[in-house]
Structures are given as C-alpha cells and as structure tokens.
Amino acid sequence: MNNTSEGLAKPLYRIVADKINSDIQEQKLVNTLPRQEVLAEMYGVGRSTIREALRQLDEQGIIEVRQGAVTRVIGMKKSLTVQPGLESLIGISEIIRQAGHKPGTSYIRVRRTVSSNFFFPVFQGKSVVVIERVRTADDVPIIFSVDVIADRGWSLEEVETELRQGSLLDLLHASGDLIEFSELSFRVQAADPVLGERLNLEKDQPVIFFEEIVYNGANEVINCSNDYYHPRYTSFRVVRQANRRQ
C-alpha cells in the first residue's frame, strides 16, 4: 500500500486507519478485529503502522483496544467534533446534531440551592438553579454537564420540562438574557465515581473538563457551566490565524 493517492502529507497509519474504518462501516469487519499480524498482511503494511492506526481508531471510539484482549469493533462512524471550533458559542444539542448524531438526554436533575465561595462563587450568596444532565449522541452518553443559572422563580418541574424539549440557551433567551460572550477554560482530569457512573468511565480514566462563564451585553454573569466530555467520543478543532505585521 502506498500513500500517493492520498497525498504525501498524510501519514501512512492514518490512511490505513481510514481504510479499516471504511471496512468496518461496510461491515467487512464486524464484532472483533483480526490479530495485528493478520491486519498487517491484509493491508500490506508493517505491524508498527497497524498499531498506530488502531490507536487512532481507538481514540475515535470506532474500536476498543485492550491489552491482552481482542480488539472489539464499536463502529461509531465519527466522533463528536466541535465545528467550526471552540470559538463558536452554540448549545450541546446543536453540536451533536452538526456532528451527524441524534442528541438526547439520559439523565437530568434540577435543584435549587444557594451559591457560596466554594460553589460557583460568581453567584455568591444568591439563590441559583443547578441543572445536571447527561447528554447522549445516538443514545451513547458522551457529556455530563452541570449548569448554574440565577434563580428566576421558575418551578423546577418547568425548567426540567423545558430542557427535555429544548436547550438551556433557548431558555435563557426566552427569559430575556441574551448571550454576548463567554470565558472558557479546559483541562484533562481523572474521572471520579460520579463521572464514572454518568459516562461509563473507569476510575481515574482521563476526561476532558470545560469550565465556562457566560455573560450578557451588560457584562453580567447569566450562566456558569462545568462540562465533562467523554474522551473516546469527542474531539475539538480550534481555528488560529496568523498575526501578520502590516
């Protein structure tokens, strides 16, 4: 196998990964994959190339590679990719929909409490509504989100009903809070027991954590959110432009 048809810039292992993925989607490979030496012979490459190709497919959630065990075919066609990039402020449901998957919610809990120095301090001392949700793509749990908004006197049942049918952004807009901008930070952290249960993660498995504060046009905080993305099913793209001198 050569990479002339794909362009010299594309690594060979990625070409092989694309071919294996294509064979999985066409159901030429189902349930489990052959041993690495068999795959190397099938695709005409070395075992090191196969290992890298399998690693990429494992990260994309298409297969599951476990040390000393067979490689299981999961078959999710593509990962949840934030498009056009992290610079866009859109709801999770729309992100999932744009990635070609069906959005859903497998778990939701809405409660009222008071913020403090240790719990979303930007709302310190104020009554807030806390919304916990597990968001799904094609019924696969991929994001656990915790949103905190100012308490507007809504009934908790009303908030839950609205969020099962629509998005939090729509709810905020309907209340007159128009989003102007947000501050976002992210890091990788180990999954605790709660995240493990919500996203079907093993203990201490890495999870992608996003912390975001959303503001309206008057620079007032209207929403704080902690979003935990399943590392197997999500990827992110950032568009960067050169700062050219005039």
CSV table of C-alpha atoms in Angstrom, one decimal:
chain,number,residue,atom,x,y,z
A,1,MET,CA,0.0,0.0,0.0
A,2,ASN,CA,1.3,3.5,-0.8
A,3,ASN,CA,0.1,7.0,0.0
A,4,THR,CA,0.5,8.7,-3.4
A,5,SER,CA,-3.3,8.8,-3.9
A,6,GLU,CA,-3.8,10.4,-0.5
A,7,GLY,CA,-1.1,13.0,-0.8
A,8,LEU,CA,2.4,12.8,0.7
A,9,ALA,CA,1.4,14.9,3.8
A,10,LYS,CA,-0.9,12.3,5.1
A,11,PRO,CA,0.8,9.7,7.3
A,12,LEU,CA,0.5,6.1,6.3
A,13,TYR,CA,-1.0,5.0,9.6
A,14,ARG,CA,-3.9,7.5,9.0
A,15,ILE,CA,-4.5,6.1,5.5
A,16,VAL,CA,-4.6,2.6,7.0
A,17,ALA,CA,-6.9,3.8,9.8
A,18,ASP,CA,-9.3,5.3,7.2
A,19,LYS,CA,-9.3,2.0,5.2
A,20,ILE,CA,-10.0,-0.1,8.4
A,21,ASN,CA,-12.8,2.3,9.4
A,22,SER,CA,-14.3,2.1,5.9
A,23,ASP,CA,-14.2,-1.7,6.1
A,24,ILE,CA,-15.9,-1.5,9.5
A,25,GLN,CA,-18.7,0.8,8.2
A,26,GLU,CA,-19.2,-1.5,5.2
A,27,GLN,CA,-19.4,-4.4,7.7
A,28,LYS,CA,-16.4,-6.2,6.2
A,29,LEU,CA,-15.0,-6.2,9.7
A,30,VAL,CA,-17.5,-6.9,12.5
A,31,ASN,CA,-17.5,-7.7,16.2
A,32,THR,CA,-13.8,-8.1,16.6
A,33,LEU,CA,-10.7,-7.4,14.5
A,34,PRO,CA,-8.1,-10.0,13.4
A,35,ARG,CA,-4.7,-10.1,15.2
A,36,GLN,CA,-2.3,-7.3,14.3
A,37,GLU,CA,-0.1,-9.6,12.2
A,38,VAL,CA,-3.1,-10.6,10.2
A,39,LEU,CA,-4.2,-7.0,9.7
A,40,ALA,CA,-0.7,-6.1,8.6
A,41,GLU,CA,-0.8,-8.7,5.9
A,42,MET,CA,-4.3,-7.7,4.9
A,43,TYR,CA,-3.4,-4.0,4.4
A,44,GLY,CA,0.2,-4.6,3.2
A,45,VAL,CA,1.9,-2.6,5.9
A,46,GLY,CA,4.1,-3.3,9.0
A,47,ARG,CA,2.8,-4.0,12.5
A,48,SER,CA,4.0,-0.6,13.8
A,49,THR,CA,1.8,1.1,11.2
A,50,ILE,CA,-1.1,-1.1,12.2
A,51,ARG,CA,-0.6,-0.3,15.9
A,52,GLU,CA,-0.7,3.4,15.2
A,53,ALA,CA,-3.8,3.0,13.0
A,54,LEU,CA,-5.6,1.0,15.8
A,55,ARG,CA,-4.6,3.6,18.4
A,56,GLN,CA,-6.2,6.4,16.3
A,57,LEU,CA,-9.4,4.3,15.8
A,58,ASP,CA,-9.5,3.6,19.5
A,59,GLU,CA,-9.3,7.3,20.3
A,60,GLN,CA,-12.1,8.0,17.8
A,61,GLY,CA,-14.3,5.4,19.6
A,62,ILE,CA,-14.6,3.2,16.5
A,63,ILE,CA,-12.8,0.2,18.1
A,64,GLU,CA,-11.8,-0.7,21.7
A,65,VAL,CA,-8.3,-1.9,22.2
A,66,ARG,CA,-7.5,-3.7,25.5
A,67,GLN,CA,-4.1,-5.0,26.4
A,68,GLY,CA,-4.0,-8.8,26.1
A,69,ALA,CA,-7.6,-9.0,24.8
A,70,VAL,CA,-9.3,-9.0,21.4
A,71,THR,CA,-9.9,-5.7,19.7
A,72,ARG,CA,-13.7,-5.0,19.8
A,73,VAL,CA,-15.5,-3.2,17.0
A,74,ILE,CA,-17.7,-0.4,18.3
A,75,GLY,CA,-18.5,1.1,15.0
A,76,MET,CA,-19.4,4.7,15.9
A,77,LYS,CA,-19.0,6.3,12.5
A,78,LYS,CA,-17.4,9.5,13.7
A,79,SER,CA,-16.6,11.3,16.9
A,80,LEU,CA,-18.4,14.3,18.2
A,81,THR,CA,-16.4,17.2,16.7
A,82,VAL,CA,-17.0,20.8,17.7
A,83,GLN,CA,-17.4,22.7,14.5
A,84,PRO,CA,-16.3,25.2,13.3
A,85,GLY,CA,-14.3,25.3,16.5
A,86,LEU,CA,-14.1,26.3,20.2
A,87,GLU,CA,-14.6,29.9,19.1
A,88,SER,CA,-18.3,29.2,18.4
A,89,LEU,CA,-20.8,29.6,21.3
A,90,ILE,CA,-23.6,27.1,20.5
A,91,GLY,CA,-25.6,24.6,22.5
A,92,ILE,CA,-24.5,21.0,23.1
A,93,SER,CA,-27.6,19.6,21.3
A,94,GLU,CA,-26.6,21.6,18.2
A,95,ILE,CA,-23.0,20.4,18.4
A,96,ILE,CA,-24.2,16.8,18.5
A,97,ARG,CA,-26.6,17.4,15.6
A,98,GLN,CA,-23.9,19.1,13.5
A,99,ALA,CA,-21.7,16.0,14.0
A,100,GLY,CA,-24.3,13.9,12.4
A,101,HIS,CA,-25.7,12.3,15.6
A,102,LYS,CA,-29.1,12.3,17.3
A,103,PRO,CA,-29.0,14.4,20.5
A,104,GLY,CA,-30.7,13.2,23.7
A,105,THR,CA,-30.7,13.3,27.5
A,106,SER,CA,-30.4,10.1,29.5
A,107,TYR,CA,-30.3,11.8,33.0
A,108,ILE,CA,-31.5,15.1,34.3
A,109,ARG,CA,-31.7,16.6,37.8
A,110,VAL,CA,-32.8,20.1,38.6
A,111,ARG,CA,-32.4,21.6,42.1
A,112,ARG,CA,-32.4,24.9,43.9
A,113,THR,CA,-29.6,26.0,46.3
A,114,VAL,CA,-27.5,29.0,47.4
A,115,SER,CA,-24.1,29.7,45.9
A,116,SER,CA,-21.1,30.1,48.1
A,117,ASN,CA,-17.3,30.7,48.0
A,118,PHE,CA,-16.8,27.1,47.1
A,119,PHE,CA,-19.8,26.5,44.8
A,120,PHE,CA,-19.9,28.7,41.7
A,121,PRO,CA,-18.7,31.8,43.6
A,122,VAL,CA,-19.7,34.3,40.9
A,123,PHE,CA,-23.2,33.9,42.2
A,124,GLN,CA,-22.0,34.1,45.8
A,125,GLY,CA,-24.9,34.3,48.3
A,126,LYS,CA,-27.6,34.2,45.7
A,127,SER,CA,-30.3,31.6,45.1
A,128,VAL,CA,-29.4,29.6,42.0
A,129,VAL,CA,-30.8,26.7,40.0
A,130,VAL,CA,-28.5,23.8,39.4
A,131,ILE,CA,-29.0,21.6,36.3
A,132,GLU,CA,-27.2,18.3,35.9
A,133,ARG,CA,-27.6,16.4,32.7
A,134,VAL,CA,-26.1,13.5,30.8
A,135,ARG,CA,-26.2,14.3,27.1
A,136,THR,CA,-26.2,11.5,24.5
A,137,ALA,CA,-25.3,11.1,20.9
A,138,ASP,CA,-27.2,8.2,19.3
A,139,ASP,CA,-28.1,7.0,22.8
A,140,VAL,CA,-24.4,6.9,23.8
A,141,PRO,CA,-23.6,9.1,26.9
A,142,ILE,CA,-20.8,11.5,26.0
A,143,ILE,CA,-21.2,14.7,28.1
A,144,PHE,CA,-22.1,15.2,31.7
A,145,SER,CA,-22.9,18.9,32.2
A,146,VAL,CA,-23.6,20.9,35.4
A,147,ASP,CA,-25.1,24.3,34.7
A,148,VAL,CA,-25.9,27.0,37.3
A,149,ILE,CA,-28.2,29.9,36.5
A,150,ALA,CA,-29.7,32.7,38.6
A,151,ASP,CA,-32.9,31.7,40.3
A,152,ARG,CA,-35.8,33.4,38.5
A,153,GLY,CA,-38.6,31.8,40.5
A,154,TRP,CA,-39.3,29.1,37.9
A,155,SER,CA,-40.7,25.9,39.2
A,156,LEU,CA,-38.1,23.1,39.0
A,157,GLU,CA,-40.6,21.0,37.0
A,158,GLU,CA,-41.0,23.7,34.5
A,159,VAL,CA,-37.2,24.0,34.0
A,160,GLU,CA,-36.8,20.2,33.6
A,161,THR,CA,-39.7,20.1,31.0
A,162,GLU,CA,-38.2,23.0,29.0
A,163,LEU,CA,-34.8,21.4,29.0
A,164,ARG,CA,-36.1,18.0,27.9
A,165,GLN,CA,-37.7,19.7,24.9
A,166,GLY,CA,-35.2,22.4,24.1
A,167,SER,CA,-31.9,23.9,25.2
A,168,LEU,CA,-30.6,26.0,28.1
A,169,LEU,CA,-29.6,28.7,25.6
A,170,ASP,CA,-33.2,28.9,24.4
A,171,LEU,CA,-34.5,29.1,28.0
A,172,LEU,CA,-32.1,31.9,28.8
A,173,HIS,CA,-33.1,33.8,25.7
A,174,ALA,CA,-36.8,33.4,26.4
A,175,SER,CA,-36.2,35.0,29.8
A,176,GLY,CA,-34.6,38.0,28.2
A,177,ASP,CA,-30.9,37.0,28.9
A,178,LEU,CA,-29.1,37.5,25.5
A,179,ILE,CA,-25.7,35.9,25.5
A,180,GLU,CA,-22.9,38.3,24.4
A,181,PHE,CA,-19.7,36.3,25.1
A,182,SER,CA,-18.2,33.7,27.4
A,183,GLU,CA,-14.9,32.8,29.1
A,184,LEU,CA,-13.8,29.2,28.6
A,185,SER,CA,-11.0,27.1,30.1
A,186,PHE,CA,-10.4,23.5,29.8
A,187,ARG,CA,-8.1,20.7,31.1
A,188,VAL,CA,-7.9,17.0,31.4
A,189,GLN,CA,-8.7,15.4,34.8
A,190,ALA,CA,-9.3,12.0,36.2
A,191,ALA,CA,-12.8,10.6,36.4
A,192,ASP,CA,-14.3,10.4,39.9
A,193,PRO,CA,-17.0,7.8,40.8
A,194,VAL,CA,-19.8,10.2,39.8
A,195,LEU,CA,-18.3,10.8,36.4
A,196,GLY,CA,-17.6,7.1,36.0
A,197,GLU,CA,-21.3,6.3,36.6
A,198,ARG,CA,-22.7,9.1,34.4
A,199,LEU,CA,-20.4,8.4,31.4
A,200,ASN,CA,-19.5,4.8,31.8
A,201,LEU,CA,-15.9,5.6,32.6
A,202,GLU,CA,-13.4,3.5,34.6
A,203,LYS,CA,-12.0,5.0,37.8
A,204,ASP,CA,-9.3,7.6,37.1
A,205,GLN,CA,-9.8,7.5,33.3
A,206,PRO,CA,-9.0,10.8,31.8
A,207,VAL,CA,-11.9,13.1,31.0
A,208,ILE,CA,-12.0,16.5,29.2
A,209,PHE,CA,-13.3,19.2,31.5
A,210,PHE,CA,-14.6,22.5,30.2
A,211,GLU,CA,-15.4,25.4,32.6
A,212,GLU,CA,-17.3,28.3,31.1
A,213,ILE,CA,-18.8,31.5,32.4
A,214,VAL,CA,-21.4,33.2,30.1
A,215,TYR,CA,-22.2,36.9,30.1
A,216,ASN,CA,-24.9,39.1,28.7
A,217,GLY,CA,-24.4,42.5,27.0
A,218,ALA,CA,-24.2,44.3,30.4
A,219,ASN,CA,-21.3,42.1,31.4
A,220,GLU,CA,-23.5,40.2,33.9
A,221,VAL,CA,-23.0,36.5,34.5
A,222,ILE,CA,-26.0,34.6,33.4
A,223,ASN,CA,-24.7,31.0,33.4
A,224,CYS,CA,-21.8,29.0,34.7
A,225,SER,CA,-21.2,25.5,33.4
A,226,ASN,CA,-18.9,22.6,34.0
A,227,ASP,CA,-19.0,20.1,31.1
A,228,TYR,CA,-17.2,16.8,31.2
A,229,TYR,CA,-16.6,15.2,27.7
A,230,HIS,CA,-16.1,11.5,27.2
A,231,PRO,CA,-12.5,11.3,25.7
A,232,ARG,CA,-13.4,8.4,23.4
A,233,TYR,CA,-16.2,10.1,21.6
A,234,THR,CA,-15.2,13.8,21.4
A,235,SER,CA,-12.6,15.9,19.6
A,236,PHE,CA,-12.2,19.6,19.2
A,237,ARG,CA,-10.9,21.9,16.4
A,238,VAL,CA,-9.5,25.4,17.0
A,239,VAL,CA,-9.1,27.8,14.1
A,240,ARG,CA,-6.0,30.0,14.6
A,241,GLN,CA,-5.0,32.9,12.4
A,242,ALA,CA,-1.5,34.4,11.9
A,243,ASN,CA,-0.9,37.8,13.3
A,244,ARG,CA,0.6,39.4,10.2
A,245,ARG,CA,2.5,42.6,10.5
A,246,GLN,CA,1.3,45.4,8.3
